[in-house]
Short mmCIF file of C-alpha atoms in Angstrom, two decimals:
data_model
loop_
_atom_site.label_atom_id
_atom_site.label_comp_id
_atom_site.label_asym_id
_atom_site.label_seq_id
_atom_site.Cartn_x
_atom_site.Cartn_y
_atom_site.Cartn_z
CA UNK A 358 0.00 0.00 0.00
CA UNK A 359 1.25 3.48 -0.86
CA UNK A 360 0.18 7.00 -0.07
CA UNK A 361 -2.38 7.16 -2.87
CA UNK A 362 -4.23 4.18 -1.43
CA UNK A 363 -4.91 6.23 1.68
CA UNK A 364 -5.99 9.45 -0.04
CA UNK A 365 -9.61 10.16 0.79
CA UNK A 366 -11.77 12.75 -0.93
CA UNK A 367 -15.39 12.36 0.14
CA UNK A 368 -16.91 9.06 -0.87
CA UNK A 369 -15.06 6.41 -2.83
CA UNK A 370 -16.14 5.88 -6.41
CA UNK A 371 -15.69 3.20 -9.04
CA UNK A 372 -13.35 4.64 -11.65
CA UNK A 373 -13.83 3.98 -15.34
CA UNK A 374 -11.64 5.03 -18.21
CA UNK A 375 -12.15 8.56 -19.51
CA UNK A 376 -12.30 6.99 -22.94
CA UNK A 377 -15.85 5.88 -22.12
CA UNK A 378 -18.34 8.30 -23.56
CA UNK A 379 -20.28 8.29 -20.29
CA UNK A 380 -17.55 10.38 -18.67
CA UNK A 381 -16.54 12.42 -21.69
CA UNK A 382 -19.06 15.22 -21.26
CA UNK A 383 -18.67 18.40 -19.27
CA UNK A 384 -19.50 17.75 -15.65
CA UNK A 385 -19.96 21.21 -14.19
CA UNK A 386 -17.55 23.75 -12.76
CA UNK A 387 -15.28 21.22 -11.02
CA UNK A 388 -14.43 19.35 -14.18
CA UNK A 389 -15.44 21.51 -17.11
CA UNK A 390 -13.30 23.71 -19.29
CA UNK A 391 -15.41 26.82 -18.76
CA UNK A 392 -12.57 29.16 -17.81
CA UNK A 393 -11.04 30.25 -21.09
CA UNK A 394 -7.42 30.94 -21.83
CA UNK A 395 -7.83 34.53 -23.03
CA UNK A 396 -4.75 36.54 -22.28
CA UNK A 397 -2.37 33.64 -22.85
CA UNK A 398 0.63 34.90 -24.80
CA UNK A 399 1.66 32.11 -27.12
CA UNK A 400 4.90 33.55 -28.49
CA UNK A 401 7.09 33.32 -25.39
CA UNK A 402 10.73 32.36 -25.18
CA UNK A 403 11.54 29.34 -23.04
CA UNK A 404 12.73 31.56 -20.20
CA UNK A 405 9.62 33.73 -20.36
CA UNK A 406 7.43 30.63 -20.37
CA UNK A 407 9.20 29.16 -17.35
CA UNK A 408 8.89 32.45 -15.48
CA UNK A 409 5.20 32.67 -16.32
CA UNK A 410 4.40 29.14 -15.19
CA UNK A 411 6.44 29.36 -11.98
CA UNK A 412 4.98 32.72 -10.98
CA UNK A 413 1.40 31.79 -11.83
CA UNK A 414 1.66 28.47 -10.02
CA UNK A 415 3.11 30.22 -6.98
CA UNK A 416 -0.25 31.96 -6.54
CA UNK A 417 -1.46 28.72 -5.00
CA UNK A 418 0.84 29.22 -2.02
CA UNK A 419 0.59 33.02 -1.98
CA UNK A 420 -3.09 33.74 -2.59
CA UNK A 421 -4.86 30.45 -1.84
CA UNK A 422 -3.04 29.58 1.40
CA UNK A 423 -4.98 28.92 4.60
CA UNK A 424 -5.24 32.45 6.06
CA UNK A 425 -4.62 31.84 9.77
CA UNK A 426 -1.52 29.66 9.40
CA UNK A 427 -0.21 30.95 6.08
CA UNK A 428 0.40 27.30 5.21
CA UNK A 429 -0.76 25.33 2.19
CA UNK A 430 -4.33 24.20 1.97
CA UNK A 431 -4.71 20.56 1.00
CA UNK A 432 -6.72 21.47 -2.11
CA UNK A 433 -8.75 24.18 -3.77
CA UNK A 434 -11.84 23.46 -5.84
CA UNK A 435 -12.79 26.34 -8.12
CA UNK A 436 -16.53 25.73 -7.79
CA UNK A 437 -16.50 25.25 -4.01
CA UNK A 438 -13.50 27.02 -2.45
CA UNK A 439 -15.00 26.57 1.00
CA UNK A 440 -14.35 22.82 0.77
CA UNK A 441 -11.80 21.95 3.45
CA UNK A 442 -10.83 25.61 3.52
CA UNK A 443 -9.03 25.22 6.87
CA UNK A 444 -7.38 21.87 6.10
CA UNK A 445 -3.61 22.34 6.03
CA UNK A 446 -1.38 19.68 4.50
CA UNK A 447 1.96 19.01 6.17
CA UNK A 448 3.80 17.75 3.10
CA UNK A 449 2.26 20.35 0.82
CA UNK A 450 3.24 23.07 3.27
CA UNK A 451 6.82 21.88 2.98
CA UNK A 452 6.54 22.22 -0.78
CA UNK A 453 5.13 25.69 -0.16
CA UNK A 454 8.12 26.71 1.97
CA UNK A 455 10.52 25.74 -0.80
CA UNK A 456 8.32 27.54 -3.32
CA UNK A 457 8.54 30.70 -1.23
CA UNK A 458 12.32 30.57 -1.46
CA UNK A 459 12.09 30.13 -5.23
CA UNK A 460 9.68 33.06 -5.41
CA UNK A 461 12.07 35.32 -3.52
CA UNK A 462 15.02 34.28 -5.67
CA UNK A 463 13.03 35.01 -8.84
CA UNK A 464 11.66 38.31 -7.60
CA UNK A 465 8.03 37.17 -7.64
CA UNK A 466 7.77 38.47 -4.08
CA UNK A 467 10.02 40.62 -1.92
CA UNK A 468 12.38 39.18 0.65
CA UNK A 469 10.28 40.84 3.34
CA UNK A 470 7.07 39.17 2.19
CA UNK A 471 8.77 35.80 1.95
CA UNK A 472 10.34 36.13 5.39
CA UNK A 473 7.04 37.14 6.99
CA UNK A 474 5.17 34.24 5.44
CA UNK A 475 7.81 31.69 6.40
CA UNK A 476 7.89 33.05 9.95
CA UNK A 477 4.11 32.68 10.15
CA UNK A 478 4.17 29.10 8.85
CA UNK A 479 6.93 28.03 11.24
CA UNK A 480 5.09 29.64 14.13
CA UNK A 481 1.99 27.66 13.27
CA UNK A 482 3.78 24.32 12.94
CA UNK A 483 5.77 25.03 16.09
CA UNK A 484 2.58 25.16 18.13
CA UNK A 485 0.56 22.57 16.20
CA UNK A 486 -0.12 18.98 17.25
CA UNK A 487 2.92 16.72 17.05
CA UNK A 488 3.30 13.05 17.83
CA UNK A 489 6.80 12.10 18.95
CA UNK A 490 7.93 15.08 16.96
CA UNK A 491 6.06 14.18 13.78
CA UNK A 492 3.16 16.16 12.39
CA UNK A 493 -0.03 14.53 11.10
CA UNK A 494 -0.98 14.44 7.45
CA UNK A 495 -3.63 17.12 7.98
CA UNK A 496 -3.98 19.97 10.48
CA UNK A 497 -6.75 22.44 11.16
CA UNK A 498 -5.23 25.74 10.11
CA UNK A 499 -7.42 27.67 12.53
CA UNK A 500 -6.48 25.65 15.62
CA UNK A 501 -3.35 23.59 14.88
CA UNK A 502 -5.20 20.42 15.87
CA UNK A 503 -4.97 17.17 13.95
CA UNK A 504 -7.62 16.40 11.35
CA UNK A 505 -7.78 12.59 10.91
CA UNK A 506 -6.73 11.49 7.43
CA UNK A 507 -8.56 8.21 7.85
CA UNK A 508 -10.24 6.33 10.69
CA UNK A 509 -7.01 5.27 12.41
CA UNK A 510 -4.72 7.93 10.96
CA UNK A 511 -5.10 10.59 13.64
CA UNK A 512 -1.48 10.91 14.75
CA UNK A 513 1.99 11.29 13.28
CA UNK A 514 2.68 10.73 9.59
CA UNK A 515 6.45 10.38 9.29
CA UNK A 516 6.44 10.52 5.48
CA UNK A 517 4.48 13.77 5.28
CA UNK A 518 6.69 15.03 8.08
CA UNK A 519 9.80 14.24 6.05
CA UNK A 520 8.55 16.41 3.18
CA UNK A 521 8.12 19.28 5.63
CA UNK A 522 11.49 18.58 7.28
CA UNK A 523 13.19 18.61 3.87
CA UNK A 524 11.88 22.16 3.49
CA UNK A 525 12.90 23.18 7.02
CA UNK A 526 16.48 22.29 6.16
CA UNK A 527 16.26 24.38 2.98
CA UNK A 528 14.90 27.32 5.02
CA UNK A 529 17.73 26.92 7.52
CA UNK A 530 20.38 26.97 4.81
CA UNK A 531 18.78 29.96 3.09
CA UNK A 532 18.77 32.14 6.22
CA UNK A 533 21.62 30.85 8.39
CA UNK A 534 24.10 33.56 7.37
CA UNK A 535 21.62 36.41 7.14
CA UNK A 536 20.61 39.24 9.46
CA UNK A 537 19.97 38.63 13.14
CA UNK A 538 16.26 38.18 12.42
CA UNK A 539 16.98 35.79 9.55
CA UNK A 540 19.39 33.76 11.66
CA UNK A 541 16.72 33.50 14.35
CA UNK A 542 14.30 32.14 11.76
CA UNK A 543 16.94 29.69 10.58
CA UNK A 544 17.40 28.50 14.17
CA UNK A 545 13.65 27.98 14.48
CA UNK A 546 13.60 25.83 11.34
CA UNK A 547 16.58 23.85 12.60
CA UNK A 548 14.96 23.31 15.99
CA UNK A 549 11.72 22.06 14.43
CA UNK A 550 13.31 19.44 12.19
CA UNK A 551 15.71 18.26 14.87
CA UNK A 552 12.80 17.63 17.22
CA UNK A 553 11.39 14.83 15.05
CA UNK A 554 11.77 11.43 16.74
CA UNK A 555 12.53 9.40 13.63
CA UNK A 556 13.68 6.31 15.55
CA UNK A 557 10.31 6.09 17.35
CA UNK A 558 8.75 5.19 14.01
CA UNK A 559 10.75 1.95 13.79
CA UNK A 560 9.13 0.17 16.77
CA UNK A 561 12.70 -0.96 17.49
CA UNK A 562 12.68 -2.96 14.26
CA UNK A 563 14.85 -2.61 11.17
CA UNK A 564 12.16 -0.85 9.17
CA UNK A 565 10.25 2.41 9.51
CA UNK A 566 6.49 2.60 9.97
CA UNK A 567 4.43 5.29 8.28
CA UNK A 568 1.98 6.11 11.09
CA UNK A 569 1.69 6.29 14.85
CA UNK A 570 -1.44 7.29 16.74
CA UNK A 571 -1.96 7.97 20.45
CA UNK A 572 -5.30 6.18 20.08
CA UNK A 573 -4.34 3.31 17.76
CA UNK A 574 -0.59 3.02 18.29
CA UNK A 575 1.01 1.38 15.20
CA UNK A 576 -2.20 -0.48 14.25
CA UNK A 577 -2.14 0.72 10.63
CA UNK A 578 1.09 -1.27 10.33
CA UNK A 579 2.24 0.23 7.03
CA UNK A 580 5.96 -0.40 6.64
CA UNK A 581 7.93 2.02 4.48
CA UNK A 582 9.68 0.00 1.80
CA UNK A 583 11.26 1.05 -1.48
CA UNK A 584 10.83 1.88 -4.18
CA UNK A 585 8.18 4.57 -3.87
CA UNK A 586 8.10 8.23 -2.79
CA UNK A 587 9.75 7.71 0.61
CA UNK A 588 13.54 7.71 0.17
CA UNK A 589 13.74 11.14 1.79
CA UNK A 590 12.20 9.72 4.96
CA UNK A 591 15.09 7.32 5.46
CA UNK A 592 17.73 9.88 4.50
CA UNK A 593 16.48 12.40 7.03
CA UNK A 594 15.98 9.72 9.67
CA UNK A 595 19.66 8.81 9.30
CA UNK A 596 20.65 12.50 9.33
CA UNK A 597 18.99 13.36 12.64
CA UNK A 598 21.55 14.38 15.32
CA UNK A 599 19.42 13.13 18.23
CA UNK A 600 16.88 10.59 16.90
CA UNK A 601 18.71 8.78 14.12
CA UNK A 602 18.01 5.35 12.71
CA UNK A 603 20.81 2.87 12.05
CA UNK A 604 22.10 1.89 8.65
CA UNK A 605 20.50 -1.53 9.17
CA UNK A 606 17.05 0.08 9.28
CA UNK A 607 17.70 1.60 5.86
CA UNK A 608 19.19 -1.55 4.36
CA UNK A 609 16.55 -3.95 5.64
CA UNK A 610 13.62 -1.54 5.51
CA UNK A 611 13.92 0.68 2.45
CA UNK A 612 16.31 -1.47 0.41
CA UNK A 613 14.76 -4.74 1.62
CA UNK A 614 18.19 -6.35 1.88
CA UNK A 615 18.74 -5.82 -1.84
CA UNK A 616 15.28 -6.86 -3.01
CA UNK A 617 14.72 -3.26 -4.09
CA UNK A 618 16.78 -4.01 -7.21
CA UNK A 619 14.95 -4.95 -10.41
CA UNK A 620 16.29 -6.47 -13.62
CA UNK A 621 13.30 -5.41 -15.71
CA UNK A 622 13.65 -3.24 -18.81
CA UNK A 623 11.00 -1.26 -20.69
CA UNK A 624 11.47 0.60 -23.97
CA UNK A 625 15.19 -0.05 -23.65
CA UNK A 626 15.42 1.60 -20.20
CA UNK A 627 16.35 -0.51 -17.17
CA UNK A 628 13.80 0.04 -14.42
CA UNK A 629 16.68 -0.38 -11.91
CA UNK A 630 14.43 -0.74 -8.86
CA UNK A 631 11.33 -2.71 -7.97
CA UNK A 632 8.50 -0.18 -7.90
CA UNK A 633 6.30 -1.75 -5.23
CA UNK A 634 3.17 -3.24 -6.88
CA UNK A 635 4.01 -1.48 -10.19
CA UNK A 636 7.16 -3.25 -11.29
CA UNK A 637 6.36 -3.65 -15.00
CA UNK A 638 6.51 0.06 -15.94
CA UNK A 639 7.16 1.85 -12.67
CA UNK A 640 4.69 3.64 -10.44
CA UNK A 641 3.18 7.14 -10.70
CA UNK A 642 5.79 9.75 -11.53
CA UNK A 643 5.55 11.48 -8.17
CA UNK A 644 7.49 8.54 -6.77
CA UNK A 645 10.55 10.03 -8.48
CA UNK A 646 9.76 13.63 -7.54
CA UNK A 647 8.71 14.19 -3.92
CA UNK A 648 11.87 12.80 -2.33
CA UNK A 649 14.07 14.65 -4.80
CA UNK A 650 12.84 18.21 -4.42
CA UNK A 651 15.78 18.83 -2.10
CA UNK A 652 17.71 15.57 -2.35
CA UNK A 653 19.64 15.76 -5.63
CA UNK A 654 19.59 12.36 -7.39
CA UNK A 655 22.31 13.30 -9.87
CA UNK A 656 25.34 11.16 -9.10
CA UNK A 657 23.64 9.77 -5.98
CA UNK A 658 24.35 6.08 -5.43
CA UNK A 659 24.25 3.59 -2.61
CA UNK A 660 25.48 0.01 -2.62
CA UNK A 661 22.33 -1.12 -4.43
CA UNK A 662 21.38 1.43 -7.10
CA UNK A 663 22.23 4.69 -8.84
CA UNK A 664 19.31 7.04 -8.14
CA UNK A 665 20.03 9.23 -11.13
CA UNK A 666 19.38 6.20 -13.34
CA UNK A 667 16.27 5.38 -11.30
CA UNK A 668 14.54 8.74 -11.76
CA UNK A 669 15.59 9.37 -15.36
CA UNK A 670 14.64 5.89 -16.53
CA UNK A 671 11.37 5.91 -14.62
CA UNK A 672 10.44 9.16 -16.35
CA UNK A 673 11.53 7.99 -19.81
CA UNK A 674 9.51 4.79 -19.44
CA UNK A 675 6.43 6.83 -18.53
CA UNK A 676 7.07 9.16 -21.48
CA UNK A 677 7.71 6.29 -23.90
CA UNK A 678 4.52 4.57 -22.81
CA UNK A 679 2.49 7.71 -23.60
CA UNK A 680 4.21 8.04 -26.99
CA UNK A 681 3.46 4.40 -27.80
CA UNK A 682 -0.09 4.92 -26.50
CA UNK A 683 -1.11 1.25 -26.48
CA UNK A 684 -4.71 2.07 -25.47
CA UNK A 685 -5.14 4.56 -28.31
CA UNK A 686 -6.03 7.59 -26.21
CA UNK A 687 -6.57 10.90 -27.96
CA UNK A 688 -3.71 13.45 -27.86
CA UNK A 689 -1.19 11.16 -26.14
CA UNK A 690 2.22 11.63 -27.73
CA UNK A 691 5.57 13.38 -27.62
CA UNK A 692 4.07 16.65 -26.39
CA UNK A 693 1.19 15.32 -24.30
CA UNK A 694 2.33 12.88 -21.66
CA UNK A 695 2.66 12.30 -17.94
CA UNK A 696 0.89 9.80 -15.70
CA UNK A 697 0.88 10.31 -11.94
CA UNK A 698 -1.51 10.38 -9.01
CA UNK A 699 -3.99 13.18 -9.54
CA UNK A 700 -7.63 14.02 -9.69
CA UNK A 701 -9.66 11.85 -12.01
CA UNK A 702 -13.31 11.52 -12.85
CA UNK A 703 -15.68 8.97 -11.39
CA UNK A 704 -18.54 7.27 -13.18
CA UNK A 705 -21.02 9.81 -11.78
CA UNK A 706 -18.94 12.76 -12.98
CA UNK A 707 -17.53 13.73 -9.59
CA UNK A 708 -13.86 14.18 -8.82
CA UNK A 709 -11.84 11.48 -7.13
CA UNK A 710 -8.14 10.70 -6.76
CA UNK A 711 -6.39 7.97 -8.74
CA UNK A 712 -2.81 6.68 -8.90
CA UNK A 713 -2.42 6.95 -12.67
CA UNK A 714 0.49 5.05 -14.19
CA UNK A 715 1.08 2.92 -17.27
CA UNK A 716 -0.32 0.00 -15.29
CA UNK A 717 -3.42 2.06 -14.39
CA UNK A 718 -3.98 4.34 -17.37
CA UNK A 719 -7.40 6.03 -17.41
CA UNK A 720 -6.66 8.51 -20.18
CA UNK A 721 -5.96 11.30 -17.69
CA UNK A 722 -2.91 13.53 -18.06
CA UNK A 723 -1.66 15.55 -15.06
CA UNK A 724 0.55 18.51 -16.05
CA UNK A 725 2.60 18.12 -12.87
CA UNK A 726 3.87 14.73 -14.04
CA UNK A 727 5.84 16.04 -17.03
CA UNK A 728 6.59 19.51 -15.66
CA UNK A 729 8.01 18.24 -12.35
CA UNK A 730 10.24 15.86 -14.33
CA UNK A 731 12.03 18.74 -16.06
CA UNK A 732 15.47 18.14 -14.47
CA UNK A 733 15.37 14.53 -15.71
CA UNK A 734 13.85 15.01 -19.18
CA UNK A 735 14.36 18.70 -20.03
CA UNK A 736 13.43 18.57 -23.71
CA UNK A 737 10.42 16.29 -23.29
CA UNK A 738 9.17 18.22 -20.27
CA UNK A 739 9.61 21.65 -21.84
CA UNK A 740 7.76 20.49 -24.95
CA UNK A 741 4.92 19.24 -22.77
CA UNK A 742 4.80 22.47 -20.77
CA UNK A 743 4.57 24.52 -23.96
CA UNK A 744 1.84 22.20 -25.28
CA UNK A 745 -0.20 22.50 -22.08
CA UNK A 746 0.21 26.28 -22.15
CA UNK A 747 -0.46 26.87 -25.84
CA UNK A 748 -2.77 24.08 -26.94
CA UNK A 749 -5.16 23.31 -24.09
CA UNK A 750 -7.96 25.78 -23.53
CA UNK A 751 -8.95 26.33 -19.94
CA UNK A 752 -6.04 24.37 -18.49
CA UNK A 753 -4.16 27.34 -17.06
CA UNK A 754 -5.95 29.00 -14.17
CA UNK A 755 -5.10 31.73 -11.71
CA UNK A 756 -2.81 29.43 -9.70
CA UNK A 757 -1.15 27.47 -12.47
CA UNK A 758 -2.28 24.52 -14.52
CA UNK A 759 -5.30 22.74 -13.15
CA UNK A 760 -4.61 19.35 -11.69
CA UNK A 761 -5.51 17.10 -14.64
CA UNK A 762 -7.36 16.84 -17.91
CA UNK A 763 -8.84 14.13 -20.08
CA UNK A 764 -8.86 14.73 -23.84
CA UNK A 765 -11.08 11.76 -24.64
CA UNK A 766 -14.33 12.53 -26.50
CA UNK A 767 -15.54 15.78 -24.87
CA UNK A 768 -12.41 17.38 -23.44
CA UNK A 769 -12.67 18.15 -19.73
CA UNK A 770 -10.44 19.74 -17.13
CA UNK A 771 -10.41 18.99 -13.41
CA UNK A 772 -10.73 22.58 -12.21
CA UNK A 773 -9.00 21.96 -8.93
CA UNK A 774 -5.59 22.37 -7.37
CA UNK A 775 -3.61 20.17 -4.98
CA UNK A 776 -0.68 21.51 -2.99
CA UNK A 777 1.32 18.35 -3.57
CA UNK A 778 1.00 18.80 -7.34
CA UNK A 779 1.51 22.56 -7.62
CA UNK A 780 4.60 22.74 -5.41
CA UNK A 781 6.81 20.27 -7.31
CA UNK A 782 6.25 22.18 -10.55
CA UNK A 783 7.73 25.37 -9.09
CA UNK A 784 10.59 23.61 -7.32
CA UNK A 785 11.64 21.24 -10.07
CA UNK A 786 11.53 23.93 -12.73
CA UNK A 787 13.91 25.86 -10.49
CA UNK A 788 16.17 22.86 -9.98
CA UNK A 789 16.30 22.57 -13.77
CA UNK A 790 17.07 26.25 -14.19
CA UNK A 791 19.48 26.97 -11.34
CA UNK A 792 19.65 23.96 -9.02
CA UNK A 793 18.79 26.32 -6.15
CA UNK A 794 16.81 24.02 -3.88
CA UNK A 795 19.16 21.09 -4.52
CA UNK A 796 22.15 23.25 -3.62
CA UNK A 797 20.63 24.47 -0.37
CA UNK A 798 19.55 21.05 0.83
CA UNK A 799 22.66 19.14 -0.21
CA UNK A 800 25.05 21.57 1.47
CA UNK A 801 23.56 20.86 4.90
CA UNK A 802 26.11 19.18 7.17
CA UNK A 803 23.60 16.89 8.86
CA UNK A 804 22.32 15.68 5.50
CA UNK A 805 25.86 15.01 4.33
CA UNK A 806 26.55 12.98 7.47
CA UNK A 807 23.32 11.04 7.02
CA UNK A 808 24.12 10.13 3.42
CA UNK A 809 27.59 9.04 4.43
CA UNK A 810 26.15 6.94 7.24
CA UNK A 811 23.88 5.10 4.77
CA UNK A 812 26.77 4.41 2.41
CA UNK A 813 25.82 6.91 -0.29
CA UNK A 814 28.34 8.42 -2.65
CA UNK A 815 27.65 11.77 -4.28
CA UNK A 816 29.56 12.49 -7.48
#
């Protein structure tokens, strides 16, 4: 089971392919293409296009944030913005912190505005519910209290926490040599991430567990094993000065004593690792994105695999599958590709969340899949970004590209945003352009010690 299996949005629905005519019609404001693209300037240079997409997407974290905390709302539905309006996402807020740093570096906002927002977010998380140092998946932005993610998931989520901690380290590195006020903010970020009790989430075993609850203990029982989106959890757990895991936890838990390695090949690209439950083509593309927003996979190897090969090949397999288009979906091809977990459309026309991948292809393209792969596949990703921008009416909204679209029969757009999809677009475009977030994270001394402890080499 992976993160997407636990994602709950209202009721559960039976998903059918968007190629069925029954789901090809416009389904109202949530999924229609009613918002036109007037004002889109087609003739942009690559640099102008990247600026435009980064700055527009940043509006999700600037203008649509939860107002009390300043942190990222879990989602925003255009037709019903009041839906979960106070639900703050821990992981998405980490993506928001890194996006704020990108926005300052690009001049989208002033340093003062960025500092004030980051200070507000850290103040909120500093007083919010924590469970052996870990934050829950969701928090109430008005109170800082946990919002259960599922029936037994009402405590710490160490994976979501790792996405936030990755950002705290970036914040620390960005401000550590600044003014007295900036150094104080850096110290706050450092204090927050160093207070996470990573080793508690092992139950004294050589594997990490995703959840702990004061009411249900470790009853969910979900072990964190590779390969999926969780490498960063093990890296940070090994990097902790006070609550570190041992190398054996990483080797037997994440790497499964070498069973993480795969000998499969698709489209001439070795898969390299066993993508849990998705080995044939690899899982959704976010598996090769979330952990690597700060952690630079280029030249990163342990005794089992080279992670640069992992993420590049995973992306090229996903791309090649869309180009081959074995199910004959409309528009799939060299410029229109990218399968990842995103909103999809249920048989009754409502929105739901689906782990799209070549093994679970519903005809739904999520812009974040290709755009957030830009450091791995720059040409293919830039072509896709330009296609989404120039060729798809109603896909670009006030806070970036909407979460997903389905070109089958009557074209429709999921007019909704998710923090976990918007953030990686901003960050990975920046890593492609300047490497900023990678540089900040990788220069951290604790991270360097953690990677060394786990036997990583960084070329």
